[in-house]
Short mmCIF file of C-alpha atoms in Angstrom, two decimals:
data_model
loop_
_atom_site.label_atom_id
_atom_site.label_comp_id
_atom_site.label_asym_id
_atom_site.label_seq_id
_atom_site.Cartn_x
_atom_site.Cartn_y
_atom_site.Cartn_z
CA UNK A 1 29.13 34.24 14.39
CA UNK A 2 29.27 32.40 11.07
CA UNK A 3 29.45 28.64 11.43
CA UNK A 4 31.66 26.28 9.44
CA UNK A 5 31.00 22.68 8.39
CA UNK A 6 33.41 20.34 10.15
CA UNK A 7 34.40 17.68 7.61
CA UNK A 8 38.06 17.10 8.40
CA UNK A 9 37.52 13.96 10.49
CA UNK A 10 35.01 11.20 9.93
CA UNK A 11 33.35 8.93 12.44
CA UNK A 12 34.65 5.42 12.88
CA UNK A 13 31.18 3.78 13.02
CA UNK A 14 27.78 4.84 11.69
CA UNK A 15 24.31 3.59 12.57
CA UNK A 16 21.89 4.67 9.87
CA UNK A 17 18.21 3.81 9.57
CA UNK A 18 17.00 4.36 6.03
CA UNK A 19 13.45 4.93 7.25
CA UNK A 20 14.62 7.90 9.33
CA UNK A 21 15.53 9.71 6.11
CA UNK A 22 12.00 9.36 4.67
CA UNK A 23 9.56 12.02 5.93
CA UNK A 24 6.49 10.71 7.71
CA UNK A 25 4.17 12.38 5.21
CA UNK A 26 6.04 11.27 2.08
CA UNK A 27 3.85 9.68 -0.59
CA UNK A 28 5.93 6.49 -0.67
CA UNK A 29 4.99 5.76 2.94
CA UNK A 30 1.28 6.00 2.19
CA UNK A 31 1.57 3.92 -0.97
CA UNK A 32 3.65 1.26 0.79
CA UNK A 33 0.97 0.94 3.47
CA UNK A 34 -1.65 0.35 0.76
CA UNK A 35 0.41 -2.02 -1.39
CA UNK A 36 0.46 -5.77 -0.72
CA UNK A 37 2.71 -7.87 -2.96
CA UNK A 38 3.06 -10.87 -0.64
CA UNK A 39 1.26 -13.06 -3.20
CA UNK A 40 3.60 -12.19 -6.09
CA UNK A 41 6.35 -14.76 -5.63
CA UNK A 42 3.97 -17.71 -5.40
CA UNK A 43 2.10 -16.53 -8.51
CA UNK A 44 5.31 -16.27 -10.53
CA UNK A 45 6.99 -19.42 -9.19
CA UNK A 46 5.77 -21.69 -12.06
CA UNK A 47 7.43 -19.36 -14.60
CA UNK A 48 10.91 -19.68 -13.07
CA UNK A 49 13.30 -22.61 -13.32
CA UNK A 50 14.33 -24.48 -10.17
CA UNK A 51 17.95 -24.48 -11.41
CA UNK A 52 20.44 -21.82 -12.35
CA UNK A 53 21.48 -18.44 -11.02
CA UNK A 54 18.86 -16.59 -8.91
CA UNK A 55 16.98 -13.89 -10.79
CA UNK A 56 16.30 -10.33 -9.73
CA UNK A 57 13.49 -10.29 -7.17
CA UNK A 58 10.24 -9.71 -9.14
CA UNK A 59 8.80 -7.69 -6.25
CA UNK A 60 11.73 -5.29 -6.52
CA UNK A 61 11.06 -4.80 -10.23
CA UNK A 62 7.34 -4.22 -9.69
CA UNK A 63 8.05 -1.71 -6.92
CA UNK A 64 10.52 0.14 -9.12
CA UNK A 65 7.99 0.27 -11.97
CA UNK A 66 5.38 1.63 -9.56
CA UNK A 67 7.82 4.35 -8.48
CA UNK A 68 8.37 5.22 -12.13
CA UNK A 69 4.69 5.62 -12.94
CA UNK A 70 3.64 7.23 -9.65
CA UNK A 71 6.35 9.90 -9.91
CA UNK A 72 6.24 10.30 -13.72
CA UNK A 73 9.73 8.91 -14.37
CA UNK A 74 9.17 7.89 -17.96
CA UNK A 75 12.56 6.34 -18.76
CA UNK A 76 13.71 3.09 -17.19
CA UNK A 77 17.32 4.25 -17.45
CA UNK A 78 16.40 7.37 -15.51
CA UNK A 79 14.35 5.28 -13.07
CA UNK A 80 17.41 3.20 -12.19
CA UNK A 81 19.46 6.36 -11.61
CA UNK A 82 16.73 7.90 -9.44
CA UNK A 83 16.40 4.82 -7.25
CA UNK A 84 20.19 4.81 -6.95
CA UNK A 85 20.31 8.26 -5.35
CA UNK A 86 16.84 8.80 -3.84
CA UNK A 87 16.58 7.39 -0.31
CA UNK A 88 12.78 7.44 -0.28
CA UNK A 89 12.65 5.37 -3.47
CA UNK A 90 15.23 2.95 -2.03
CA UNK A 91 13.17 2.58 1.12
CA UNK A 92 9.99 1.88 -0.86
CA UNK A 93 11.80 -0.71 -3.01
CA UNK A 94 13.10 -2.38 0.19
CA UNK A 95 16.71 -1.80 -0.84
CA UNK A 96 19.52 -1.21 1.63
CA UNK A 97 21.91 1.68 1.30
CA UNK A 98 24.53 -0.66 -0.21
CA UNK A 99 22.26 -2.80 -2.40
CA UNK A 100 22.89 -2.73 -6.14
CA UNK A 101 20.25 -1.43 -8.56
CA UNK A 102 19.13 -3.72 -11.42
CA UNK A 103 20.22 -2.78 -14.91
CA UNK A 104 17.55 -1.11 -17.02
CA UNK A 105 17.66 -3.96 -19.57
CA UNK A 106 16.26 -6.35 -16.94
CA UNK A 107 12.88 -4.62 -17.12
CA UNK A 108 12.53 -5.28 -20.83
CA UNK A 109 13.35 -8.98 -20.42
CA UNK A 110 10.98 -9.45 -17.48
CA UNK A 111 8.15 -7.56 -19.16
CA UNK A 112 8.35 -9.52 -22.40
CA UNK A 113 8.79 -12.90 -20.73
CA UNK A 114 7.68 -13.86 -17.23
CA UNK A 115 5.54 -10.83 -16.43
CA UNK A 116 3.43 -11.37 -19.54
CA UNK A 117 3.36 -15.13 -19.14
CA UNK A 118 1.95 -14.70 -15.64
CA UNK A 119 -0.10 -11.58 -16.53
CA UNK A 120 1.55 -10.00 -13.49
CA UNK A 121 0.76 -6.35 -14.24
CA UNK A 122 -2.95 -7.11 -14.58
CA UNK A 123 -2.88 -9.15 -11.36
CA UNK A 124 -1.24 -6.28 -9.44
CA UNK A 125 -3.92 -3.92 -10.76
CA UNK A 126 -6.73 -6.25 -9.67
CA UNK A 127 -5.27 -6.65 -6.17
CA UNK A 128 -5.19 -2.87 -5.79
CA UNK A 129 -8.79 -2.59 -6.98
CA UNK A 130 -9.66 -5.25 -4.41
CA UNK A 131 -7.95 -3.15 -1.73
CA UNK A 132 -10.04 -0.14 -2.81
CA UNK A 133 -13.20 -2.23 -2.53
CA UNK A 134 -12.25 -3.41 0.98
CA UNK A 135 -11.53 0.20 1.98
CA UNK A 136 -15.05 1.23 0.89
CA UNK A 137 -13.90 3.41 -2.01
CA UNK A 138 -15.97 1.52 -4.61
CA UNK A 139 -19.72 1.91 -4.43
CA UNK A 140 -20.63 -0.39 -7.33
CA UNK A 141 -23.84 1.53 -8.09
CA UNK A 142 -22.63 3.71 -10.95
CA UNK A 143 -19.80 3.30 -13.43
CA UNK A 144 -18.50 5.74 -16.03
CA UNK A 145 -16.71 4.79 -19.24
CA UNK A 146 -14.60 6.85 -21.61
CA UNK A 147 -11.49 6.71 -23.79
CA UNK A 148 -8.61 9.09 -24.38
CA UNK A 149 -6.06 9.20 -27.20
CA UNK A 150 -2.43 8.58 -26.26
CA UNK A 151 0.21 9.24 -28.89
CA UNK A 152 2.05 6.12 -30.04
CA UNK A 153 5.81 5.76 -30.35
CA UNK A 154 5.61 5.91 -34.15
CA UNK A 155 7.21 8.35 -36.57
CA UNK A 156 4.63 9.64 -39.03
CA UNK A 157 7.43 10.65 -41.42
CA UNK A 158 8.23 6.96 -41.91
CA UNK A 159 4.65 5.79 -42.41
CA UNK A 160 3.35 4.03 -45.51
CA UNK A 161 0.00 4.17 -47.30
CA UNK A 162 -2.64 1.88 -45.80
CA UNK A 163 -3.20 -0.05 -49.04
CA UNK A 164 0.51 -0.90 -49.19
CA UNK A 165 0.47 -2.75 -45.87
CA UNK A 166 0.27 -6.55 -46.16
CA UNK A 167 -1.38 -8.50 -43.35
CA UNK A 168 -0.17 -11.84 -44.74
CA UNK A 169 3.49 -11.16 -43.93
CA UNK A 170 5.59 -13.77 -42.14
CA UNK A 171 5.42 -13.18 -38.36
CA UNK A 172 8.75 -14.95 -37.85
CA UNK A 173 10.52 -12.21 -39.81
CA UNK A 174 8.69 -9.34 -38.11
CA UNK A 175 9.40 -7.22 -35.04
CA UNK A 176 7.71 -7.90 -31.70
CA UNK A 177 5.19 -5.08 -32.19
CA UNK A 178 4.22 -6.41 -35.64
CA UNK A 179 3.87 -9.97 -34.28
CA UNK A 180 1.56 -8.71 -31.54
CA UNK A 181 -0.59 -6.84 -34.07
CA UNK A 182 -0.86 -9.85 -36.39
CA UNK A 183 -1.93 -11.97 -33.41
CA UNK A 184 -4.81 -9.58 -32.59
CA UNK A 185 -6.40 -9.22 -36.05
CA UNK A 186 -9.43 -11.28 -34.95
CA UNK A 187 -9.86 -9.30 -31.73
CA UNK A 188 -12.75 -6.80 -31.72
CA UNK A 189 -10.53 -4.21 -30.04
CA UNK A 190 -7.97 -4.36 -32.85
CA UNK A 191 -8.08 -5.73 -36.40
CA UNK A 192 -11.71 -6.90 -36.31
CA UNK A 193 -12.99 -3.57 -35.02
CA UNK A 194 -13.30 -2.12 -38.52
CA UNK A 195 -12.63 -3.20 -42.13
CA UNK A 196 -11.77 0.35 -43.14
CA UNK A 197 -8.18 0.63 -44.36
CA UNK A 198 -6.35 3.46 -42.52
CA UNK A 199 -4.90 6.25 -44.59
CA UNK A 200 -1.41 5.60 -43.18
CA UNK A 201 0.19 2.75 -41.22
CA UNK A 202 3.37 2.77 -39.19
CA UNK A 203 5.61 -0.19 -40.17
CA UNK A 204 7.17 -0.16 -36.69
CA UNK A 205 3.80 -0.21 -34.87
CA UNK A 206 0.92 -1.13 -37.23
CA UNK A 207 -1.62 -1.38 -34.39
CA UNK A 208 -1.36 2.38 -33.81
CA UNK A 209 -4.21 4.25 -35.53
CA UNK A 210 -3.65 7.26 -37.77
CA UNK A 211 -6.09 9.86 -36.43
CA UNK A 212 -6.89 13.55 -36.67
CA UNK A 213 -9.44 13.49 -33.84
CA UNK A 214 -7.78 16.42 -32.01
CA UNK A 215 -8.61 18.75 -34.92
CA UNK A 216 -4.92 19.44 -35.43
CA UNK A 217 -2.08 17.62 -37.19
CA UNK A 218 -2.85 13.89 -37.49
CA UNK A 219 -0.73 11.40 -35.53
CA UNK A 220 -0.54 7.71 -34.62
CA UNK A 221 -2.35 6.88 -31.38
CA UNK A 222 -3.88 4.24 -29.13
CA UNK A 223 -7.06 4.56 -27.10
CA UNK A 224 -6.74 4.26 -23.34
CA UNK A 225 -10.15 3.03 -22.10
CA UNK A 226 -11.16 3.53 -18.45
CA UNK A 227 -14.06 2.14 -16.48
CA UNK A 228 -14.35 3.99 -13.16
CA UNK A 229 -16.61 3.85 -10.16
CA UNK A 230 -18.22 7.26 -9.73
CA UNK A 231 -18.16 7.22 -5.91
CA UNK A 232 -14.48 8.21 -5.56
CA UNK A 233 -13.19 7.91 -9.12
CA UNK A 234 -11.42 4.57 -8.60
CA UNK A 235 -10.45 2.90 -11.89
CA UNK A 236 -12.02 -0.57 -11.81
CA UNK A 237 -10.76 -1.63 -15.24
CA UNK A 238 -8.53 -0.42 -18.06
CA UNK A 239 -8.09 -1.62 -21.63
CA UNK A 240 -6.02 -0.59 -24.65
CA UNK A 241 -7.64 -0.52 -28.10
CA UNK A 242 -7.40 1.02 -31.54
CA UNK A 243 -8.28 4.70 -31.66
CA UNK A 244 -11.67 4.23 -33.37
CA UNK A 245 -15.17 4.32 -31.92
CA UNK A 246 -16.05 0.69 -32.68
CA UNK A 247 -12.98 -0.54 -30.84
CA UNK A 248 -13.64 1.73 -27.85
CA UNK A 249 -17.22 0.44 -27.56
CA UNK A 250 -15.95 -3.13 -27.73
CA UNK A 251 -13.41 -2.34 -25.01
CA UNK A 252 -16.20 -0.95 -22.81
CA UNK A 253 -18.12 -4.22 -23.08
CA UNK A 254 -14.97 -6.20 -22.29
CA UNK A 255 -14.29 -4.12 -19.17
CA UNK A 256 -17.86 -4.36 -17.87
CA UNK A 257 -17.92 -8.14 -18.26
CA UNK A 258 -14.44 -8.58 -16.76
CA UNK A 259 -15.27 -6.41 -13.74
CA UNK A 260 -18.37 -8.49 -13.07
CA UNK A 261 -16.37 -11.71 -13.42
CA UNK A 262 -13.39 -10.61 -11.29
CA UNK A 263 -15.11 -8.65 -8.52
CA UNK A 264 -18.82 -9.50 -8.79
CA UNK A 265 -19.57 -5.83 -9.53
CA UNK A 266 -22.32 -4.90 -11.97
CA UNK A 267 -23.47 -1.28 -11.88
CA UNK A 268 -27.07 -0.16 -11.86
CA UNK A 269 -26.23 2.60 -14.34
CA UNK A 270 -23.49 3.34 -16.83
CA UNK A 271 -22.44 6.90 -17.62
CA UNK A 272 -20.91 7.72 -21.00
CA UNK A 273 -20.90 10.14 -23.88
CA UNK A 274 -22.58 9.86 -27.29
CA UNK A 275 -19.84 7.55 -28.60
CA UNK A 276 -21.46 4.76 -26.53
CA UNK A 277 -25.01 5.72 -27.55
CA UNK A 278 -25.32 3.55 -30.68
CA UNK A 279 -28.23 1.11 -30.77
CA UNK A 280 -26.28 -2.19 -30.44
CA UNK A 281 -24.43 -0.97 -27.34
CA UNK A 282 -27.61 0.36 -25.72
CA UNK A 283 -29.42 -2.89 -26.48
CA UNK A 284 -26.59 -4.88 -24.89
CA UNK A 285 -26.82 -2.75 -21.75
CA UNK A 286 -30.61 -2.79 -21.45
CA UNK A 287 -31.59 -6.25 -22.67
CA UNK A 288 -28.57 -8.40 -21.81
CA UNK A 289 -26.97 -6.74 -18.78
CA UNK A 290 -29.91 -4.92 -17.18
CA UNK A 291 -27.88 -1.73 -16.77
CA UNK A 292 -29.55 1.68 -17.07
CA UNK A 293 -27.77 3.66 -19.81
CA UNK A 294 -27.25 7.26 -18.71
CA UNK A 295 -25.89 7.93 -22.19
CA UNK A 296 -27.05 10.40 -24.86
CA UNK A 297 -28.52 8.50 -27.81
CA UNK A 298 -26.51 8.63 -31.03
CA UNK A 299 -29.27 9.81 -33.40
CA UNK A 300 -29.05 11.44 -36.84
CA UNK A 301 -32.76 11.42 -37.61
CA UNK A 302 -33.21 15.14 -36.93
CA UNK A 303 -33.98 16.99 -40.18
CA UNK A 304 -32.82 20.54 -40.82
CA UNK A 305 -34.83 21.24 -44.01
CA UNK A 306 -38.02 22.23 -42.20
CA UNK A 307 -39.83 18.90 -42.74
CA UNK A 308 -41.05 16.61 -39.97
CA UNK A 309 -38.36 14.56 -38.21
CA UNK A 310 -38.88 11.07 -36.88
CA UNK A 311 -39.43 12.48 -33.39
CA UNK A 312 -42.62 14.16 -34.69
CA UNK A 313 -44.13 10.70 -35.28
CA UNK A 314 -45.56 8.77 -32.33
CA UNK A 315 -44.82 5.08 -32.03
CA UNK A 316 -47.50 2.72 -30.66
CA UNK A 317 -45.79 -0.42 -29.33
CA UNK A 318 -49.11 -2.23 -28.86
CA UNK A 319 -50.03 -2.12 -32.55
CA UNK A 320 -46.44 -1.75 -33.80
CA UNK A 321 -47.32 1.28 -35.91
CA UNK A 322 -46.34 4.96 -36.14
CA UNK A 323 -48.90 7.76 -36.10
CA UNK A 324 -48.03 10.80 -38.19
CA UNK A 325 -48.82 14.42 -37.22
CA UNK A 326 -51.92 14.14 -39.47
CA UNK A 327 -53.23 11.15 -37.51
CA UNK A 328 -52.54 8.48 -40.17
CA UNK A 329 -50.90 5.10 -39.51
CA UNK A 330 -47.54 3.91 -40.82
CA UNK A 331 -47.10 0.12 -40.81
CA UNK A 332 -44.23 -2.23 -41.61
CA UNK A 333 -43.89 -5.45 -43.56
CA UNK A 334 -41.43 -6.80 -40.98
CA UNK A 335 -38.53 -6.98 -43.44
CA UNK A 336 -35.22 -6.08 -41.82
CA UNK A 337 -33.07 -3.98 -44.14
CA UNK A 338 -29.26 -4.21 -43.92
CA UNK A 339 -29.66 -6.41 -40.86
CA UNK A 340 -30.65 -3.56 -38.57
CA UNK A 341 -33.56 -1.42 -39.83
CA UNK A 342 -37.34 -1.79 -40.24
CA UNK A 343 -39.20 0.59 -42.57
CA UNK A 344 -42.66 1.93 -41.61
CA UNK A 345 -44.52 3.29 -44.63
CA UNK A 346 -47.60 5.46 -44.98
CA UNK A 347 -50.28 4.86 -47.63
CA UNK A 348 -49.82 6.93 -50.79
CA UNK A 349 -53.55 7.67 -50.78
CA UNK A 350 -53.34 9.08 -47.27
CA UNK A 351 -50.31 11.23 -48.14
CA UNK A 352 -51.83 12.58 -51.39
CA UNK A 353 -54.91 13.86 -49.53
CA UNK A 354 -52.98 15.19 -46.50
CA UNK A 355 -52.58 19.00 -46.19
CA UNK A 356 -49.33 18.46 -44.26
CA UNK A 357 -47.60 16.70 -47.16
CA UNK A 358 -45.41 19.77 -48.03
CA UNK A 359 -44.04 19.63 -44.46
CA UNK A 360 -43.73 15.85 -44.41
CA UNK A 361 -42.60 14.36 -47.75
CA UNK A 362 -42.62 17.06 -50.45
CA UNK A 363 -40.32 15.08 -52.76
CA UNK A 364 -41.64 11.57 -52.11
CA UNK A 365 -45.00 9.96 -52.94
CA UNK A 366 -45.39 8.81 -49.29
CA UNK A 367 -43.54 9.06 -46.00
CA UNK A 368 -41.44 6.26 -44.58
CA UNK A 369 -39.87 6.07 -41.12
CA UNK A 370 -36.79 3.88 -40.41
CA UNK A 371 -36.76 2.17 -37.03
CA UNK A 372 -33.74 0.33 -35.67
CA UNK A 373 -34.39 -3.21 -34.46
CA UNK A 374 -32.92 -2.06 -31.13
CA UNK A 375 -35.04 1.07 -30.96
CA UNK A 376 -36.62 -0.06 -27.69
CA UNK A 377 -33.24 0.23 -25.98
CA UNK A 378 -32.78 3.68 -27.53
CA UNK A 379 -36.19 4.69 -26.15
CA UNK A 380 -35.16 3.46 -22.71
CA UNK A 381 -32.02 5.61 -22.90
CA UNK A 382 -34.07 8.61 -24.04
CA UNK A 383 -36.41 8.16 -21.07
CA UNK A 384 -33.54 8.93 -18.68
CA UNK A 385 -32.54 12.15 -20.43
CA UNK A 386 -33.50 15.26 -18.47
CA UNK A 387 -34.16 13.41 -15.22
CA UNK A 388 -32.46 14.36 -11.98
CA UNK A 389 -30.48 11.13 -12.00
CA UNK A 390 -29.27 11.77 -15.54
CA UNK A 391 -28.10 15.27 -14.63
CA UNK A 392 -26.24 13.82 -11.63
CA UNK A 393 -24.57 11.32 -13.94
CA UNK A 394 -23.51 14.12 -16.28
CA UNK A 395 -21.75 15.84 -13.40
CA UNK A 396 -20.16 12.59 -12.24
CA UNK A 397 -18.77 11.93 -15.72
CA UNK A 398 -16.28 14.72 -15.05
CA UNK A 399 -14.49 12.34 -12.68
CA UNK A 400 -13.33 10.15 -15.54
CA UNK A 401 -12.23 13.20 -17.51
CA UNK A 402 -10.23 14.27 -14.45
CA UNK A 403 -8.54 10.84 -14.41
CA UNK A 404 -7.36 11.36 -17.98
CA UNK A 405 -6.22 14.91 -17.22
CA UNK A 406 -4.24 13.59 -14.25
CA UNK A 407 -2.79 10.84 -16.46
CA UNK A 408 -1.41 13.27 -19.01
CA UNK A 409 -0.52 16.30 -16.92
CA UNK A 410 0.72 14.78 -13.66
CA UNK A 411 1.88 11.31 -14.69
CA UNK A 412 3.03 12.71 -18.06
CA UNK A 413 1.70 9.83 -20.11
CA UNK A 414 1.07 11.84 -23.25
CA UNK A 415 3.16 9.55 -25.44
CA UNK A 416 3.87 5.84 -25.13
CA UNK A 417 7.38 4.40 -24.82
CA UNK A 418 6.45 0.79 -25.66
CA UNK A 419 5.13 -0.43 -28.98
CA UNK A 420 2.49 -2.94 -30.01
CA UNK A 421 -0.84 -3.86 -28.38
CA UNK A 422 0.83 -5.55 -25.42
CA UNK A 423 3.19 -2.64 -24.86
CA UNK A 424 0.30 -0.16 -24.86
CA UNK A 425 -1.68 -2.42 -22.51
CA UNK A 426 1.25 -2.68 -20.07
CA UNK A 427 1.72 1.08 -19.95
CA UNK A 428 -1.98 1.82 -19.50
CA UNK A 429 -2.39 -0.74 -16.71
CA UNK A 430 0.73 0.47 -14.88
CA UNK A 431 -0.54 4.05 -15.11
CA UNK A 432 -3.93 2.95 -13.73
CA UNK A 433 -2.11 1.18 -10.88
CA UNK A 434 -0.29 4.42 -10.07
CA UNK A 435 -3.50 6.46 -10.14
CA UNK A 436 -5.40 4.03 -7.92
CA UNK A 437 -2.51 3.84 -5.45
CA UNK A 438 -2.33 7.62 -5.23
CA UNK A 439 -6.11 7.70 -4.76
CA UNK A 440 -6.02 5.00 -2.10
CA UNK A 441 -3.14 6.69 -0.30
CA UNK A 442 -4.89 10.06 -0.24
CA UNK A 443 -8.26 8.75 0.98
CA UNK A 444 -7.23 6.09 3.49
CA UNK A 445 -5.10 7.34 6.39
CA UNK A 446 -2.83 4.66 7.85
CA UNK A 447 0.16 4.81 10.22
CA UNK A 448 3.60 4.63 8.61
CA UNK A 449 5.30 1.21 8.63
CA UNK A 450 8.08 0.36 11.04
CA UNK A 451 11.49 1.70 10.12
CA UNK A 452 13.97 -0.55 8.34
CA UNK A 453 17.52 -0.61 9.68
CA UNK A 454 20.18 -1.01 7.02
CA UNK A 455 23.12 -1.42 9.41
CA UNK A 456 24.94 -4.54 8.25
CA UNK A 457 25.69 -7.29 10.74
CA UNK A 458 29.02 -9.15 10.57
CA UNK A 459 29.24 -12.85 11.24
CA UNK A 460 31.93 -13.88 13.68
CA UNK A 461 33.64 -17.13 12.96
#
């Protein structure tokens, strides 16, 4: 017998528990169990006036933003509509069935004012990292660092030539994104990273870098820099920078120092690709931080014309000389060229009488070998190559690549919505919060919280 829905008469009273509508295995339950925002109101209290109309609860706004990034809801207008109709999202945001949803414009005001004044997004991220540490998901022995390009919200059809951009413009007459860029010109992650003038600049977002790194059509982009712990792939720090190698290396140093300062974590080894294998970075890791660099050395000394490369010469650190394949010595005067290179030269008399001269320096009277002033750190990095630990690190580096794949394919952060250095930083940190929360929720099993009853009570006079 076919049934029929009876909808001709409604009940007089309803008792409805919002938590009953949320499945026990829903992701919001696991994330809510892992998320602690009890500290938020006290942290933000100094940034609110003691007078006037009450504001929207900052915890509600943070929870709504987390919903947006965890479930890849990229628009704040759409986020407000989804929280309006989705009972699970309402439950996570601690809203009753009759509670009003904030207007989407409130997020922009909060982000550009009190949230940035109190650095709230960064503080939420650090509390979640702390929760991962307490849960035993961070080993602290090995970190991996990498960067990924994220397309900026900039129209390349409206770009201007790099030489036409003026840095001395009046900030008071500029947009927020331009003001933020002008304020970061002395920062190593932004304007001070390189003196090279970009081919094109976006007037609406000058901090975005014109790049063709994907071997396809060029576009404006930011670099999203991650520092992860290789035990479970937890992101321990995140930083936005220009999409150039110098800025990414500077961001890596910033993240390593900040992680040590915030959490007391300093890894025994750092895993990275060749972009982090330049001599100054390796020297900083080896000599200043005492971190083993499991990083391929960035080296262009290999010759492809059939003559001896620098690796064919043996360096003697005791005498500070090189020995050539013919057994002769190459010494140095100690003069540092261009602030970074020593030259070791062979005697012309030795080279003239050497039978290996056609294979060594056929077009020069004598052979000279350049040696970076940080070559010792490069040698330390080379000593790890090929070892079992280095091969393990190479496999573990895939975890950071998986984080970026998850960021773009699951969280759908392939293009930014916000402009300027601060906008990019906010989006990257919120995405890292979402990834760590999903990681924490999947690895730490906890019972669901008690149900919340949304039945309204009526006061009797």
